mmCIF file of C-alpha atoms in Angstrom:
data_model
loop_
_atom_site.group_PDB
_atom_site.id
_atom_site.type_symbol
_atom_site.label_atom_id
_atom_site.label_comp_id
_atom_site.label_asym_id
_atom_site.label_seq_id
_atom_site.Cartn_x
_atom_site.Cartn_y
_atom_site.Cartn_z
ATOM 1 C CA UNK A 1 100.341 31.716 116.084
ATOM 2 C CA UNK A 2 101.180 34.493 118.347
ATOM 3 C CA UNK A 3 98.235 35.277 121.356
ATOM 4 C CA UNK A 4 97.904 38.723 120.236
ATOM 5 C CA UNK A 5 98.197 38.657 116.609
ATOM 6 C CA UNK A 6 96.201 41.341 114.718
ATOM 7 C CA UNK A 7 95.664 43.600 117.940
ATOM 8 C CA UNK A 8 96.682 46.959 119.277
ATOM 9 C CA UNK A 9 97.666 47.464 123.203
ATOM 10 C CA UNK A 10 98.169 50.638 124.473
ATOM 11 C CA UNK A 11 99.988 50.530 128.299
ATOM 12 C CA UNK A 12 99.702 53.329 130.439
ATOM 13 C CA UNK A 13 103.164 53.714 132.126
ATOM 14 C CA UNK A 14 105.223 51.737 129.921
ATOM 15 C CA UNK A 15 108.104 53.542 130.006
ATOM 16 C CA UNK A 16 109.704 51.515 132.976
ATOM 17 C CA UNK A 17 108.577 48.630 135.391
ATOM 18 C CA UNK A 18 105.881 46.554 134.598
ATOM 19 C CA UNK A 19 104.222 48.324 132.386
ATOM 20 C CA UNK A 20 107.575 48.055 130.159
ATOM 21 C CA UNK A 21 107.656 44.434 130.505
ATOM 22 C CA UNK A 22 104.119 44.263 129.676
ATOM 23 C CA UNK A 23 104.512 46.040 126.661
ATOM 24 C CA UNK A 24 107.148 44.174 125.336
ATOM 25 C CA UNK A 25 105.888 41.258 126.126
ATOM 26 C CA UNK A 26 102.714 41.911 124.164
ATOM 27 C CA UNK A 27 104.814 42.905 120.987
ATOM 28 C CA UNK A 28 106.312 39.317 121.178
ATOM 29 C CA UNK A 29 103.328 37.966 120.895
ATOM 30 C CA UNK A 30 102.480 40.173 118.112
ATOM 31 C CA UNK A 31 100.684 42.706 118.928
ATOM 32 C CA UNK A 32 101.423 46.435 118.099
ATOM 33 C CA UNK A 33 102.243 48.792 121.260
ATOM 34 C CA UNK A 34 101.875 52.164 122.169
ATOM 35 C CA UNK A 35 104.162 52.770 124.701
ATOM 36 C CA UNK A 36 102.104 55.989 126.925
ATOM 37 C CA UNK A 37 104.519 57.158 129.230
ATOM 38 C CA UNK A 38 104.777 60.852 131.149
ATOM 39 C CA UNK A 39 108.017 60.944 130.402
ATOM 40 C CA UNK A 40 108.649 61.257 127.200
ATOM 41 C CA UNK A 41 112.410 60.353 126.826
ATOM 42 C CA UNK A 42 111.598 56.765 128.626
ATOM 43 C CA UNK A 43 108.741 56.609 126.323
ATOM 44 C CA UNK A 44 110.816 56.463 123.418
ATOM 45 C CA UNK A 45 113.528 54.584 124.586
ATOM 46 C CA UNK A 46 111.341 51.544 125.138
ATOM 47 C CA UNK A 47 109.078 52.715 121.992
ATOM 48 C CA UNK A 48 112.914 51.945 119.675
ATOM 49 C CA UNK A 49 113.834 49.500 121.671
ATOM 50 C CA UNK A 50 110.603 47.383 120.799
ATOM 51 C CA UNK A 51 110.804 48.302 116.784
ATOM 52 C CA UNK A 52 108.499 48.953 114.086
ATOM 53 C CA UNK A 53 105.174 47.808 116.163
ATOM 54 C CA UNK A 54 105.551 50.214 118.560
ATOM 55 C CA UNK A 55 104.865 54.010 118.880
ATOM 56 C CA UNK A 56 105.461 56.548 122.027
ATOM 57 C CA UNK A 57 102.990 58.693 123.006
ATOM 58 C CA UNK A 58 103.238 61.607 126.133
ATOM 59 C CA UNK A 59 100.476 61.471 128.578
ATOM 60 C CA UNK A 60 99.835 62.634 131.980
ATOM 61 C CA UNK A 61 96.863 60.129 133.248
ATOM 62 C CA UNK A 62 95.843 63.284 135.306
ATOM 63 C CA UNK A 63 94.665 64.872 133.169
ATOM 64 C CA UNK A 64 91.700 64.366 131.097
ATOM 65 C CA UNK A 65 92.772 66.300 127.569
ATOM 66 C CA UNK A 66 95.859 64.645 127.756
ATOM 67 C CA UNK A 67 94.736 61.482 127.722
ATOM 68 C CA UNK A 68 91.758 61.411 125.105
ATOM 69 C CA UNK A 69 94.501 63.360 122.577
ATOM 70 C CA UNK A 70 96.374 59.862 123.031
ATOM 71 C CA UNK A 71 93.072 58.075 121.783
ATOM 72 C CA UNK A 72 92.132 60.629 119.247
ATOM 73 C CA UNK A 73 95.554 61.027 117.886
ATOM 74 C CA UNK A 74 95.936 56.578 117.721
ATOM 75 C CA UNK A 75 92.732 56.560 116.139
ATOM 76 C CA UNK A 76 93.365 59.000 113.221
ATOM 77 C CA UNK A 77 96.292 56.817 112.421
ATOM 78 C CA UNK A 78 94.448 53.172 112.483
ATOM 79 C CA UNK A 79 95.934 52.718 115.886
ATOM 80 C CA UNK A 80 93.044 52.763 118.118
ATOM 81 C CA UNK A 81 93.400 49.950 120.539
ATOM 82 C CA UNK A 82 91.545 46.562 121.411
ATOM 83 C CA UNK A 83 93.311 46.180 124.614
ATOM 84 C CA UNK A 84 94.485 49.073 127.001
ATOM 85 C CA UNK A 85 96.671 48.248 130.154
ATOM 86 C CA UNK A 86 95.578 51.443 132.873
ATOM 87 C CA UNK A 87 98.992 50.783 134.680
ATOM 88 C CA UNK A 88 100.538 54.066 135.346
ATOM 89 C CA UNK A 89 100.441 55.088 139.160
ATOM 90 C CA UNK A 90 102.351 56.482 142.113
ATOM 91 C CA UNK A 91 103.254 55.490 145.458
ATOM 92 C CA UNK A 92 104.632 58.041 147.899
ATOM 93 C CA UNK A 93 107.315 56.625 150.347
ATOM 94 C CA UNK A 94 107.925 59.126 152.795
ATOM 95 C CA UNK A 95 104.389 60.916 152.784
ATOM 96 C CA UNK A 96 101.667 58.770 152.594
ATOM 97 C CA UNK A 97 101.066 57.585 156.159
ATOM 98 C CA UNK A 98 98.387 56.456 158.203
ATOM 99 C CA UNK A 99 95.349 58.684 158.374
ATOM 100 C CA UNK A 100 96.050 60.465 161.291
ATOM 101 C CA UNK A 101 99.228 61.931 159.899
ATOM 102 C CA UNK A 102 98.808 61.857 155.732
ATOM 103 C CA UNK A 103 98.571 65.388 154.569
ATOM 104 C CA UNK A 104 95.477 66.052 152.493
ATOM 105 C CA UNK A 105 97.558 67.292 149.513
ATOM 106 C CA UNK A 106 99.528 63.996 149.586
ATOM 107 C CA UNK A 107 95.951 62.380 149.391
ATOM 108 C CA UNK A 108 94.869 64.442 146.646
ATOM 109 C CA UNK A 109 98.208 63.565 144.632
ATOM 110 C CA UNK A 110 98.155 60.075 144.883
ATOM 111 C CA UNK A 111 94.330 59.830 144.386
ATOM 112 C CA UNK A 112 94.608 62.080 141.373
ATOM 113 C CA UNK A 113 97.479 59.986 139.627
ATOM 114 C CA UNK A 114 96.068 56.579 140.465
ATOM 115 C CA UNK A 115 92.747 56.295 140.714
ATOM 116 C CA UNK A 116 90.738 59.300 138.849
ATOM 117 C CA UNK A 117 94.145 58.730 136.148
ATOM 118 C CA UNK A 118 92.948 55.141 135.894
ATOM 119 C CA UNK A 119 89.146 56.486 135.580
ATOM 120 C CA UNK A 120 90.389 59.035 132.591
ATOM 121 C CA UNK A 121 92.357 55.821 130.852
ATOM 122 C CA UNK A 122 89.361 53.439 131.318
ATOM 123 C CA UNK A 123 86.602 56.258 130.209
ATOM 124 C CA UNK A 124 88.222 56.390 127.046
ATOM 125 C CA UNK A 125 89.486 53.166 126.636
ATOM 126 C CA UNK A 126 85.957 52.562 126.394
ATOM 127 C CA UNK A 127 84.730 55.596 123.932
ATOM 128 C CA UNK A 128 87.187 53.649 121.568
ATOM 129 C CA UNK A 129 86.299 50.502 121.815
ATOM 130 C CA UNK A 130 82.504 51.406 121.321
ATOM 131 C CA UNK A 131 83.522 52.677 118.194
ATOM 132 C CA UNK A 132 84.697 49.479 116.861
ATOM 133 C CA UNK A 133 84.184 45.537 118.134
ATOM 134 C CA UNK A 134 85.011 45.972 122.145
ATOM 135 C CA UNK A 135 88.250 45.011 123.669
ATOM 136 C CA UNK A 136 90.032 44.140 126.917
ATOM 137 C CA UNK A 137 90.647 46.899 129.408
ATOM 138 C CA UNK A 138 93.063 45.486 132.351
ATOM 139 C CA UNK A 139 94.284 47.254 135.374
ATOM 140 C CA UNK A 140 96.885 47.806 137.909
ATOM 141 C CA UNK A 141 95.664 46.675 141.584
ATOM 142 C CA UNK A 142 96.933 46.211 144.787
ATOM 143 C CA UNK A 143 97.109 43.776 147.903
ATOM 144 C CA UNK A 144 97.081 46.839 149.465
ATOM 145 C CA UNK A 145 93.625 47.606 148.633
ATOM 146 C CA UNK A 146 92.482 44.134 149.462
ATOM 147 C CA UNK A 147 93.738 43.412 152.915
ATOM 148 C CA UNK A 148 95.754 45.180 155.621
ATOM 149 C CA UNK A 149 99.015 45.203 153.953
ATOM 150 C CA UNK A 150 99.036 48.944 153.161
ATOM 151 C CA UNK A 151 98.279 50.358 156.917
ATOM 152 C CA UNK A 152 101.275 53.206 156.137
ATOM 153 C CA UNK A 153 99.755 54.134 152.765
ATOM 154 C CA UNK A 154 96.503 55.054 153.435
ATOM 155 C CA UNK A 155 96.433 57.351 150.057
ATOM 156 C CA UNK A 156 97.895 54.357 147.861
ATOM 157 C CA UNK A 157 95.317 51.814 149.452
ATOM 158 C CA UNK A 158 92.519 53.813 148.966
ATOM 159 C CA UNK A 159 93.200 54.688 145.314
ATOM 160 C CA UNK A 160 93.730 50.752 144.424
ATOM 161 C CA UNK A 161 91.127 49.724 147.004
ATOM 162 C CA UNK A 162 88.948 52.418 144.181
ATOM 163 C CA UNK A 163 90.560 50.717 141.265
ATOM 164 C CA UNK A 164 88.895 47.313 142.467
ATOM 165 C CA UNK A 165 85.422 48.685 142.607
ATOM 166 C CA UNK A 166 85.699 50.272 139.054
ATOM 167 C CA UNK A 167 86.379 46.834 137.277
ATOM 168 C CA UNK A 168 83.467 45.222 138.725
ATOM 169 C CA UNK A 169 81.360 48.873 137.775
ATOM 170 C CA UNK A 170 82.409 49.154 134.377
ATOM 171 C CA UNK A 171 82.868 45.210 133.476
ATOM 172 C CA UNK A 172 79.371 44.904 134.418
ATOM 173 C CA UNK A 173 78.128 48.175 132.672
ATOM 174 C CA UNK A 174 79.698 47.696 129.231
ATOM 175 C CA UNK A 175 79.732 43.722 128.835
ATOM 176 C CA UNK A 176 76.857 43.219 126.500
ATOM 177 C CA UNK A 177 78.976 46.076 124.578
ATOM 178 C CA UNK A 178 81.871 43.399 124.266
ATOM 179 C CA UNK A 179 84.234 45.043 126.346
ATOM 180 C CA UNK A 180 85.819 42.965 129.054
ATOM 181 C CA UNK A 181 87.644 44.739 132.531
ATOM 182 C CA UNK A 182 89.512 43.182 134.987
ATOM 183 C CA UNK A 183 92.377 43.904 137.017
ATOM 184 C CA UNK A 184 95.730 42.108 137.808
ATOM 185 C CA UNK A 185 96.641 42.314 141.646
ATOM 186 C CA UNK A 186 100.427 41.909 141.822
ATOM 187 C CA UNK A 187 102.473 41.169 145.141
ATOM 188 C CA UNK A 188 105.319 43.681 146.412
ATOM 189 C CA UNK A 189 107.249 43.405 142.601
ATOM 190 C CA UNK A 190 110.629 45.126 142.764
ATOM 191 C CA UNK A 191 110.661 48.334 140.417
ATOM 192 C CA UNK A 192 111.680 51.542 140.247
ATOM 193 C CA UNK A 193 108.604 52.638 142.195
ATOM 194 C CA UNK A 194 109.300 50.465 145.417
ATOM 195 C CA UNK A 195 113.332 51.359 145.651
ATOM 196 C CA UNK A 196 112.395 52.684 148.993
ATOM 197 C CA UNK A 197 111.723 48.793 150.630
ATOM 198 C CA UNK A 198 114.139 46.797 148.047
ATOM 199 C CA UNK A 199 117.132 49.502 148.798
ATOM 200 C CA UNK A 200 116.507 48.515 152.978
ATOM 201 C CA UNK A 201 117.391 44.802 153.582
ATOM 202 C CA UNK A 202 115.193 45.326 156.632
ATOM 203 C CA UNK A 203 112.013 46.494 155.106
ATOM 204 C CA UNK A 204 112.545 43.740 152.197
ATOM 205 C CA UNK A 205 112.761 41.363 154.130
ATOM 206 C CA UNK A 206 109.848 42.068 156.440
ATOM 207 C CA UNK A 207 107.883 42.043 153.149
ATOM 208 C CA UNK A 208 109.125 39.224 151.394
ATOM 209 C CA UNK A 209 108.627 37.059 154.599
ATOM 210 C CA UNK A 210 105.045 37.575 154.031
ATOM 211 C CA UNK A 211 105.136 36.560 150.468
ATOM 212 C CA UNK A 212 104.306 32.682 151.302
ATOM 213 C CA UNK A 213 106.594 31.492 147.644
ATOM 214 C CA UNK A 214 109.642 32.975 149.523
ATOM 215 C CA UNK A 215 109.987 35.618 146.647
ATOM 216 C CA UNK A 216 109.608 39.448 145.599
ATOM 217 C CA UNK A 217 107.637 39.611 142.343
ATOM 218 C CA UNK A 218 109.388 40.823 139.192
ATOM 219 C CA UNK A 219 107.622 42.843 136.064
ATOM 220 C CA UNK A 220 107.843 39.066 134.131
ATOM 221 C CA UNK A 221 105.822 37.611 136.502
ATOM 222 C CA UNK A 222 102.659 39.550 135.548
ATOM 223 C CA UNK A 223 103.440 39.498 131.659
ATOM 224 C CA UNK A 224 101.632 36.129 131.612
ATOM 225 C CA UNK A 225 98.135 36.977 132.801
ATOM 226 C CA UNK A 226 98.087 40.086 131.172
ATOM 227 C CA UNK A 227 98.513 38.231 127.538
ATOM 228 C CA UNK A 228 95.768 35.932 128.769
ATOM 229 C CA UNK A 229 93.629 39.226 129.864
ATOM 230 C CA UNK A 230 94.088 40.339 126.551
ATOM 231 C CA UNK A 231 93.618 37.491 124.241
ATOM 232 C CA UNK A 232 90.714 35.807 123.095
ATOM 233 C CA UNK A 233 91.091 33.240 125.617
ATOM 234 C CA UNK A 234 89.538 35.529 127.995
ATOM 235 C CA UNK A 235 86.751 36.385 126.309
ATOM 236 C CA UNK A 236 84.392 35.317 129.626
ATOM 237 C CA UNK A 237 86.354 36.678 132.310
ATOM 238 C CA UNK A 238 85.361 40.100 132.758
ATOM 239 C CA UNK A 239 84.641 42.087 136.630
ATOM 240 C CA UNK A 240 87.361 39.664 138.573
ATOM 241 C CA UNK A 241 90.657 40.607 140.115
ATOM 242 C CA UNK A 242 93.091 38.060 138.920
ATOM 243 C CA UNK A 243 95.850 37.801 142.327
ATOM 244 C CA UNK A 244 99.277 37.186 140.559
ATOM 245 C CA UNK A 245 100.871 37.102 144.103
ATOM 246 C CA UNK A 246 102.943 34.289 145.300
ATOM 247 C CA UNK A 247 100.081 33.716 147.982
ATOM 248 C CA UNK A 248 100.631 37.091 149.452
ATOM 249 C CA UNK A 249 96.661 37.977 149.917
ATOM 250 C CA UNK A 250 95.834 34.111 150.739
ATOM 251 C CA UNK A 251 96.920 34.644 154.457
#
């Protein structure tokens, strides 16, 4: 039988990068998808690409009507989900920086997007599954907001650094409620997000070198945690960060 048989995922930035592979991933294993993307034409792309068990839905993780019209609009058509991926985010080559020189509406961008974007998807996440049996709520996180590793992104380490504390907050407030949150901490994975460092041989290979498997992550190398996260083979891990890393925050 497939992991995810009988459940509904809905993955915040799934119309590219991990959060695509993610999806599609979890409609392998059976479960239905709704692919939330800003942009709409990505959305759908992915959304036919997948078939029949998955939908495309528009939202902008900034902002708060936006994203409970996703979970009001999956609910009214028996699509409210069990497990919801809070993956969408932004990183801002070229202008975050250290804190000395980040501009405060650079800040305010990235901690918009990422981290109160990630609070709007988890608040709801949770109205919804209080309305039915619980669920799994997994998110994005960062080395960056574990170690050093993000020194030039101040913005982008806080926001993930944020991300971290809200799993163990929530997890621990909604666990008797049979909700579950945890977050996946991938290395330096090569998407469209980081072309900046895989386009510059330099910079990717300053990065990789501190990658102790040798290796720049890929979306696939997350998919596998994620359907673990979700399934009911989790059912006691909730509050933990799960490092899918090659060894990168083990040094």
């Amino acid at each position: 039988m497939a992991r995810l048989e009988g459940r509904t995922a809905l993955v915040t930035g799934a119309g590219a990068g991990i959060g695509r592979s993610v999806a599609e991933r979890f409609a392998r294993e059976d479960a239905r998808v709704i692919i939330a993307d800003r942009d709409a034409d990505a959305a759908a792309s992915v959304a036919a690409s997948i078939g029949e068990r998955a939908r495309a839905v528009v939202v902008d993780i900034s902002d708060e009507s936006s994203v409970e019209a996703a979970f009001t609009e999956a609910a009214a058509d028996g699509w409210s989900p069990d497990v919801v991926v809070a993956n969408a985010g932004v990183q801002l080559f070229g202008q975050d920086a250290k804190a000395a020189d980040l501009d405060l509406d650079v800040w305010r961008r990235t901690i918009d997007i990422n981290l109160t974007g990630t609070f709007l998807t988890v608040k709801h996440a949770v109205r919804a599954m209080l309305a039915s049996d619980g669920g799994s709520i997994i998110l994005t996180g960062s080395p960056t907001g574990l170690t050093g590793e993000g020194q030039d992104f101040t913005a982008y380490s806080a926001s993930k650094a944020g991300i971290h504390g809200l799993t163990r907050t929530v997890a621990a407030a909604y666990a008797r409620d049979g909700i579950r949150v945890n977050t996946v901490v991938p290395a330096y994975t090569e998407t469209g997000l980081v072309s900046t460092i895989s386009d510059d041989p330099e910079s990717r290979a300053a990065i990789v070198s501190r990658i102790p498997v040798g290796r720049a992550g890929t979306p696939a190398d997350v998919e596998g945690i994620m359907v673990f996260l979700a399934s009911s083979d989790a059912d006691f891990a909730t509050g933990a960060l799960f490092a899918v890393d090659g060894g990168m925050t083990s040094l």
